[in-house]
Amino acid sequence: MELLEMMKVRRSIRKYTAQPVEREKLEKIVEAGLYAPNPGGRQGTKIVILDDPELIDRIGVINANCENRNWGGRGVSAEQPSIIDDLSIKSGFYGCTALGIVCVNKSFAGAVNGIGSAFVVAENMVLEAMDLGVSSCIVGRAGATFEQPGMAELLGEWGLGEDAQPVVFVCLGYIDGAYPKIKEREEGRAFFITKE
Ligand SMILES: Cc1cc2nc3c(=O)[nH]c(=O)nc-3n(C[C@H](O)[C@H](O)[C@H](O)COP(=O)(O)O)c2cc1C
């Protein structure tokens, strides 16, 4: 599929089968993330990949509990309901079978471009996943999730060191059910300022 077409077709998927994502695909998705643009050419991000559904679920519940789910912001997606659309969903990672955690160095995270650098990594991962037939959903609140009891220790266990600050999650897996349609874009969001 042409890149622009793929960007239009991609949707956030929140219903997954139990089928694991193949290791080769995960490696390509990570490679795409590592090649994202990065402020100052510093390559200041790290990517963790988890493929243990139990562990993913455990962290997903903590993630969901970090969100104020009663803020009244319903209507994210009728076909692929989010944790704020459907309060019965327990895990903020929706049963995905692999999870990317994009981290930046703490010293860098506070800087203007620190957080942004993690999100461009996530977007590269999502697009590569799409190209490989793997569905995905970007999920926020990684900072808050890793501030919960027992969570910071995991980063040490995984060998990331003290400086790693989780910023964003990327849920990965195979869609359960029909792929949602393209979401049409609102008018008036683009401005071309031409010289004549
Ligand atoms: C920065 C960012 C944070 C997001 N956080 C969440 C999240 O916490 N939970 C979730 O289900 N979706 C999350 N999403 C996915 C959005 O809800 C989704 O992109 C949006 O509803 C548009 O739908 P689409 O991706 O299917 O086009 C996030 C997306 C972005 C870009």
PDB file of C-alpha atoms in Angstrom, residues 6-185:
ATOM      1  CA  MET A   6      -1.585   3.474   4.729  1.00  0.00           C
ATOM      2  CA  MET A   7      -1.603   6.542   6.998  1.00  0.00           C
ATOM      3  CA  LYS A   8      -5.257   7.130   6.127  1.00  0.00           C
ATOM      4  CA  VAL A   9      -6.312   3.537   6.605  1.00  0.00           C
ATOM      5  CA  ARG A  10      -4.501   3.063   9.948  1.00  0.00           C
ATOM      6  CA  ARG A  11      -6.778   3.107  12.980  1.00  0.00           C
ATOM      7  CA  SER A  12      -6.262   2.636  16.707  1.00  0.00           C
ATOM      8  CA  ILE A  13      -7.217  -0.955  17.431  1.00  0.00           C
ATOM      9  CA  ARG A  14      -8.487  -1.970  20.870  1.00  0.00           C
ATOM     10  CA  LYS A  15      -9.671  -5.547  20.269  1.00  0.00           C
ATOM     11  CA  TYR A  16      -6.989  -8.189  19.775  1.00  0.00           C
ATOM     12  CA  THR A  17      -6.831 -11.940  19.274  1.00  0.00           C
ATOM     13  CA  ALA A  18      -4.479 -14.054  21.409  1.00  0.00           C
ATOM     14  CA  GLN A  19      -2.173 -14.641  18.407  1.00  0.00           C
ATOM     15  CA  PRO A  20       1.343 -13.475  19.311  1.00  0.00           C
ATOM     16  CA  VAL A  21       3.208 -11.059  17.038  1.00  0.00           C
ATOM     17  CA  GLU A  22       6.155 -12.816  15.419  1.00  0.00           C
ATOM     18  CA  ARG A  23       9.602 -11.911  16.734  1.00  0.00           C
ATOM     19  CA  GLU A  24      10.836 -10.850  13.243  1.00  0.00           C
ATOM     20  CA  LYS A  25       7.949  -8.406  12.961  1.00  0.00           C
ATOM     21  CA  LEU A  26       8.615  -6.990  16.419  1.00  0.00           C
ATOM     22  CA  GLU A  27      12.258  -6.485  15.470  1.00  0.00           C
ATOM     23  CA  LYS A  28      11.262  -4.552  12.344  1.00  0.00           C
ATOM     24  CA  ILE A  29       8.801  -2.431  14.327  1.00  0.00           C
ATOM     25  CA  VAL A  30      11.558  -1.584  16.815  1.00  0.00           C
ATOM     26  CA  GLU A  31      13.974  -0.839  13.978  1.00  0.00           C
ATOM     27  CA  ALA A  32      11.457   1.629  12.535  1.00  0.00           C
ATOM     28  CA  GLY A  33      11.229   3.319  15.938  1.00  0.00           C
ATOM     29  CA  LEU A  34      14.993   3.561  16.271  1.00  0.00           C
ATOM     30  CA  TYR A  35      15.210   5.352  12.909  1.00  0.00           C
ATOM     31  CA  ALA A  36      12.792   8.128  13.895  1.00  0.00           C
ATOM     32  CA  PRO A  37      13.952  11.738  13.720  1.00  0.00           C
ATOM     33  CA  ASN A  38      15.531  12.737  17.029  1.00  0.00           C
ATOM     34  CA  PRO A  39      16.319  16.159  18.491  1.00  0.00           C
ATOM     35  CA  GLY A  40      19.953  17.159  18.117  1.00  0.00           C
ATOM     36  CA  GLY A  41      20.718  13.806  16.543  1.00  0.00           C
ATOM     37  CA  ARG A  42      21.076  12.500  20.102  1.00  0.00           C
ATOM     38  CA  GLN A  43      19.090   9.266  19.673  1.00  0.00           C
ATOM     39  CA  GLY A  44      17.811   9.933  23.195  1.00  0.00           C
ATOM     40  CA  THR A  45      15.094   7.284  23.274  1.00  0.00           C
ATOM     41  CA  LYS A  46      14.947   3.637  24.274  1.00  0.00           C
ATOM     42  CA  ILE A  47      12.323   1.059  23.332  1.00  0.00           C
ATOM     43  CA  VAL A  48      11.248  -1.832  25.547  1.00  0.00           C
ATOM     44  CA  ILE A  49       9.171  -4.641  24.024  1.00  0.00           C
ATOM     45  CA  LEU A  50       7.114  -6.961  26.238  1.00  0.00           C
ATOM     46  CA  ASP A  51       5.521 -10.114  24.820  1.00  0.00           C
ATOM     47  CA  ASP A  52       4.126 -11.705  27.982  1.00  0.00           C
ATOM     48  CA  PRO A  53       0.336 -11.165  27.870  1.00  0.00           C
ATOM     49  CA  GLU A  54       0.040 -11.589  31.652  1.00  0.00           C
ATOM     50  CA  LEU A  55       2.627  -8.923  32.388  1.00  0.00           C
ATOM     51  CA  ILE A  56       1.139  -6.647  29.722  1.00  0.00           C
ATOM     52  CA  ASP A  57      -2.297  -7.056  31.290  1.00  0.00           C
ATOM     53  CA  ARG A  58      -0.988  -6.364  34.786  1.00  0.00           C
ATOM     54  CA  ILE A  59       0.609  -3.098  33.671  1.00  0.00           C
ATOM     55  CA  GLY A  60      -2.446  -2.343  31.517  1.00  0.00           C
ATOM     56  CA  VAL A  61      -4.725  -2.385  34.557  1.00  0.00           C
ATOM     57  CA  ILE A  62      -2.393   0.017  36.368  1.00  0.00           C
ATOM     58  CA  ASN A  63      -2.389   2.216  33.256  1.00  0.00           C
ATOM     59  CA  ALA A  64      -6.191   2.265  33.051  1.00  0.00           C
ATOM     60  CA  ASN A  65      -6.425   3.189  36.724  1.00  0.00           C
ATOM     61  CA  CYS A  66      -4.199   6.232  36.118  1.00  0.00           C
ATOM     62  CA  GLU A  67      -6.907   7.756  33.916  1.00  0.00           C
ATOM     63  CA  ASN A  68      -9.899   9.667  35.231  1.00  0.00           C
ATOM     64  CA  ARG A  69     -12.402   7.539  33.336  1.00  0.00           C
ATOM     65  CA  ASN A  70     -15.400   9.554  34.437  1.00  0.00           C
ATOM     66  CA  TRP A  71     -14.488  12.869  32.899  1.00  0.00           C
ATOM     67  CA  GLY A  72     -17.371  12.577  30.472  1.00  0.00           C
ATOM     68  CA  GLY A  73     -15.267  12.439  27.335  1.00  0.00           C
ATOM     69  CA  ARG A  74     -17.109   9.537  25.738  1.00  0.00           C
ATOM     70  CA  GLY A  75     -17.207   8.930  22.022  1.00  0.00           C
ATOM     71  CA  VAL A  76     -13.578   8.079  21.245  1.00  0.00           C
ATOM     72  CA  SER A  77     -14.663   5.123  19.114  1.00  0.00           C
ATOM     73  CA  ALA A  78     -17.879   3.145  18.806  1.00  0.00           C
ATOM     74  CA  GLU A  79     -16.198   0.306  16.869  1.00  0.00           C
ATOM     75  CA  GLN A  80     -13.017   0.160  18.967  1.00  0.00           C
ATOM     76  CA  PRO A  81     -14.128   1.496  22.365  1.00  0.00           C
ATOM     77  CA  SER A  82     -11.463   3.000  24.614  1.00  0.00           C
ATOM     78  CA  ILE A  83     -11.289   2.756  28.398  1.00  0.00           C
ATOM     79  CA  ILE A  84     -13.253   5.982  28.676  1.00  0.00           C
ATOM     80  CA  ASP A  85     -15.959   4.775  26.287  1.00  0.00           C
ATOM     81  CA  ASP A  86     -16.440   1.466  28.064  1.00  0.00           C
ATOM     82  CA  LEU A  87     -15.833   1.424  31.807  1.00  0.00           C
ATOM     83  CA  SER A  88     -15.905  -2.396  31.880  1.00  0.00           C
ATOM     84  CA  ILE A  89     -12.543  -2.580  30.050  1.00  0.00           C
ATOM     85  CA  LYS A  90      -9.958  -3.421  32.703  1.00  0.00           C
ATOM     86  CA  SER A  91      -6.659  -3.019  30.843  1.00  0.00           C
ATOM     87  CA  GLY A  92      -5.535   0.162  29.142  1.00  0.00           C
ATOM     88  CA  PHE A  93      -3.675  -2.101  26.700  1.00  0.00           C
ATOM     89  CA  TYR A  94      -6.842  -3.903  25.537  1.00  0.00           C
ATOM     90  CA  GLY A  95      -5.445  -7.448  25.549  1.00  0.00           C
ATOM     91  CA  CYS A  96      -2.707  -6.721  23.011  1.00  0.00           C
ATOM     92  CA  THR A  97      -0.081  -9.465  22.776  1.00  0.00           C
ATOM     93  CA  ALA A  98       2.981  -7.238  22.523  1.00  0.00           C
ATOM     94  CA  LEU A  99       3.669  -3.870  24.076  1.00  0.00           C
ATOM     95  CA  GLY A 100       6.217  -1.226  23.172  1.00  0.00           C
ATOM     96  CA  ILE A 101       7.300   1.202  25.866  1.00  0.00           C
ATOM     97  CA  VAL A 102       9.121   4.239  24.522  1.00  0.00           C
ATOM     98  CA  CYS A 103      11.383   5.949  27.065  1.00  0.00           C
ATOM     99  CA  VAL A 104      13.509   9.084  26.979  1.00  0.00           C
ATOM    100  CA  ASN A 105      16.410   9.992  29.218  1.00  0.00           C
ATOM    101  CA  LYS A 106      15.069  11.817  32.303  1.00  0.00           C
ATOM    102  CA  SER A 107      17.375  14.775  31.837  1.00  0.00           C
ATOM    103  CA  PHE A 108      16.019  15.075  28.320  1.00  0.00           C
ATOM    104  CA  ALA A 109      12.346  14.421  29.109  1.00  0.00           C
ATOM    105  CA  GLY A 110      11.900  17.809  30.742  1.00  0.00           C
ATOM    106  CA  ALA A 111      13.406  19.581  27.761  1.00  0.00           C
ATOM    107  CA  VAL A 112      11.185  21.032  25.052  1.00  0.00           C
ATOM    108  CA  ASN A 113      11.732  18.172  22.612  1.00  0.00           C
ATOM    109  CA  GLY A 114      12.053  15.236  25.022  1.00  0.00           C
ATOM    110  CA  ILE A 115       8.450  14.092  25.062  1.00  0.00           C
ATOM    111  CA  GLY A 116       7.978  14.784  21.359  1.00  0.00           C
ATOM    112  CA  SER A 117      10.925  12.590  20.487  1.00  0.00           C
ATOM    113  CA  ALA A 118       9.198   9.607  22.113  1.00  0.00           C
ATOM    114  CA  PHE A 119       6.000  10.189  20.141  1.00  0.00           C
ATOM    115  CA  VAL A 120       7.722  10.274  16.762  1.00  0.00           C
ATOM    116  CA  VAL A 121       9.302   6.929  17.668  1.00  0.00           C
ATOM    117  CA  ALA A 122       5.836   5.597  18.516  1.00  0.00           C
ATOM    118  CA  GLU A 123       4.428   6.834  15.208  1.00  0.00           C
ATOM    119  CA  ASN A 124       7.209   5.175  13.222  1.00  0.00           C
ATOM    120  CA  MET A 125       6.461   1.926  15.080  1.00  0.00           C
ATOM    121  CA  VAL A 126       2.748   2.167  14.360  1.00  0.00           C
ATOM    122  CA  LEU A 127       3.307   2.725  10.638  1.00  0.00           C
ATOM    123  CA  GLU A 128       5.788  -0.128  10.321  1.00  0.00           C
ATOM    124  CA  ALA A 129       3.342  -2.359  12.207  1.00  0.00           C
ATOM    125  CA  MET A 130       0.616  -1.358   9.758  1.00  0.00           C
ATOM    126  CA  ASP A 131       2.867  -2.255   6.828  1.00  0.00           C
ATOM    127  CA  LEU A 132       3.434  -5.691   8.390  1.00  0.00           C
ATOM    128  CA  GLY A 133      -0.277  -6.323   8.970  1.00  0.00           C
ATOM    129  CA  VAL A 134       0.033  -5.785  12.724  1.00  0.00           C
ATOM    130  CA  SER A 135      -2.571  -3.597  14.431  1.00  0.00           C
ATOM    131  CA  SER A 136      -1.693  -1.024  17.058  1.00  0.00           C
ATOM    132  CA  CYS A 137      -2.827   1.665  19.458  1.00  0.00           C
ATOM    133  CA  ILE A 138      -0.735   4.460  20.932  1.00  0.00           C
ATOM    134  CA  VAL A 139      -1.503   4.815  24.647  1.00  0.00           C
ATOM    135  CA  GLY A 140      -0.438   7.662  26.914  1.00  0.00           C
ATOM    136  CA  ARG A 141       0.059   7.954  30.686  1.00  0.00           C
ATOM    137  CA  ALA A 142       3.321   5.997  30.648  1.00  0.00           C
ATOM    138  CA  GLY A 143       4.909   8.460  33.080  1.00  0.00           C
ATOM    139  CA  ALA A 144       2.014   8.133  35.541  1.00  0.00           C
ATOM    140  CA  THR A 145       1.913   4.346  35.102  1.00  0.00           C
ATOM    141  CA  PHE A 146       5.560   3.957  36.070  1.00  0.00           C
ATOM    142  CA  GLU A 147       5.090   6.221  39.106  1.00  0.00           C
ATOM    143  CA  GLN A 148       2.776   3.614  40.658  1.00  0.00           C
ATOM    144  CA  PRO A 149       4.112   1.331  43.417  1.00  0.00           C
ATOM    145  CA  GLY A 150       6.522  -1.359  42.213  1.00  0.00           C
ATOM    146  CA  MET A 151       6.699  -0.054  38.654  1.00  0.00           C
ATOM    147  CA  ALA A 152       9.986   1.887  38.690  1.00  0.00           C
ATOM    148  CA  GLU A 153      11.759  -1.286  39.855  1.00  0.00           C
ATOM    149  CA  LEU A 154      10.739  -3.042  36.643  1.00  0.00           C
ATOM    150  CA  LEU A 155      12.821  -0.625  34.590  1.00  0.00           C
ATOM    151  CA  GLY A 156      15.867  -1.625  36.638  1.00  0.00           C
ATOM    152  CA  GLU A 157      15.071  -5.320  36.170  1.00  0.00           C
ATOM    153  CA  TRP A 158      14.849  -4.780  32.420  1.00  0.00           C
ATOM    154  CA  GLY A 159      18.297  -3.154  32.431  1.00  0.00           C
ATOM    155  CA  LEU A 160      17.261   0.363  31.480  1.00  0.00           C
ATOM    156  CA  GLY A 161      18.998   2.229  34.284  1.00  0.00           C
ATOM    157  CA  GLU A 162      17.909   5.158  36.439  1.00  0.00           C
ATOM    158  CA  ASP A 163      17.783   7.679  33.630  1.00  0.00           C
ATOM    159  CA  ALA A 164      14.950   6.073  31.647  1.00  0.00           C
ATOM    160  CA  GLN A 165      11.614   7.895  31.678  1.00  0.00           C
ATOM    161  CA  PRO A 166       8.711   5.997  30.044  1.00  0.00           C
ATOM    162  CA  VAL A 167       6.654   8.374  27.894  1.00  0.00           C
ATOM    163  CA  VAL A 168       4.310   6.407  25.667  1.00  0.00           C
ATOM    164  CA  PHE A 169       3.080   2.865  25.060  1.00  0.00           C
ATOM    165  CA  VAL A 170       2.447   1.167  21.719  1.00  0.00           C
ATOM    166  CA  CYS A 171      -0.035  -1.730  21.863  1.00  0.00           C
ATOM    167  CA  LEU A 172       0.631  -4.317  19.149  1.00  0.00           C
ATOM    168  CA  GLY A 173      -1.294  -7.379  18.046  1.00  0.00           C
ATOM    169  CA  TYR A 174      -3.696  -8.904  15.569  1.00  0.00           C
ATOM    170  CA  ILE A 175      -7.149  -7.377  15.304  1.00  0.00           C
ATOM    171  CA  ASP A 176     -10.117  -9.366  16.550  1.00  0.00           C
ATOM    172  CA  GLY A 177     -13.008  -8.608  14.189  1.00  0.00           C
ATOM    173  CA  ALA A 178     -13.444  -6.201  11.312  1.00  0.00           C
ATOM    174  CA  TYR A 179     -10.989  -3.377  10.719  1.00  0.00           C
ATOM    175  CA  PRO A 180     -12.696   0.012  11.284  1.00  0.00           C
ATOM    176  CA  LYS A 181     -13.256   2.340   8.345  1.00  0.00           C
ATOM    177  CA  ILE A 182     -11.158   5.384   7.529  1.00  0.00           C
ATOM    178  CA  LYS A 183     -12.070   8.276   9.820  1.00  0.00           C
ATOM    179  CA  GLU A 184     -12.798  11.295   7.617  1.00  0.00           C
ATOM    180  CA  ARG A 185     -10.936  14.472   8.500  1.00  0.00           C
TER     181      ARG A 185
END
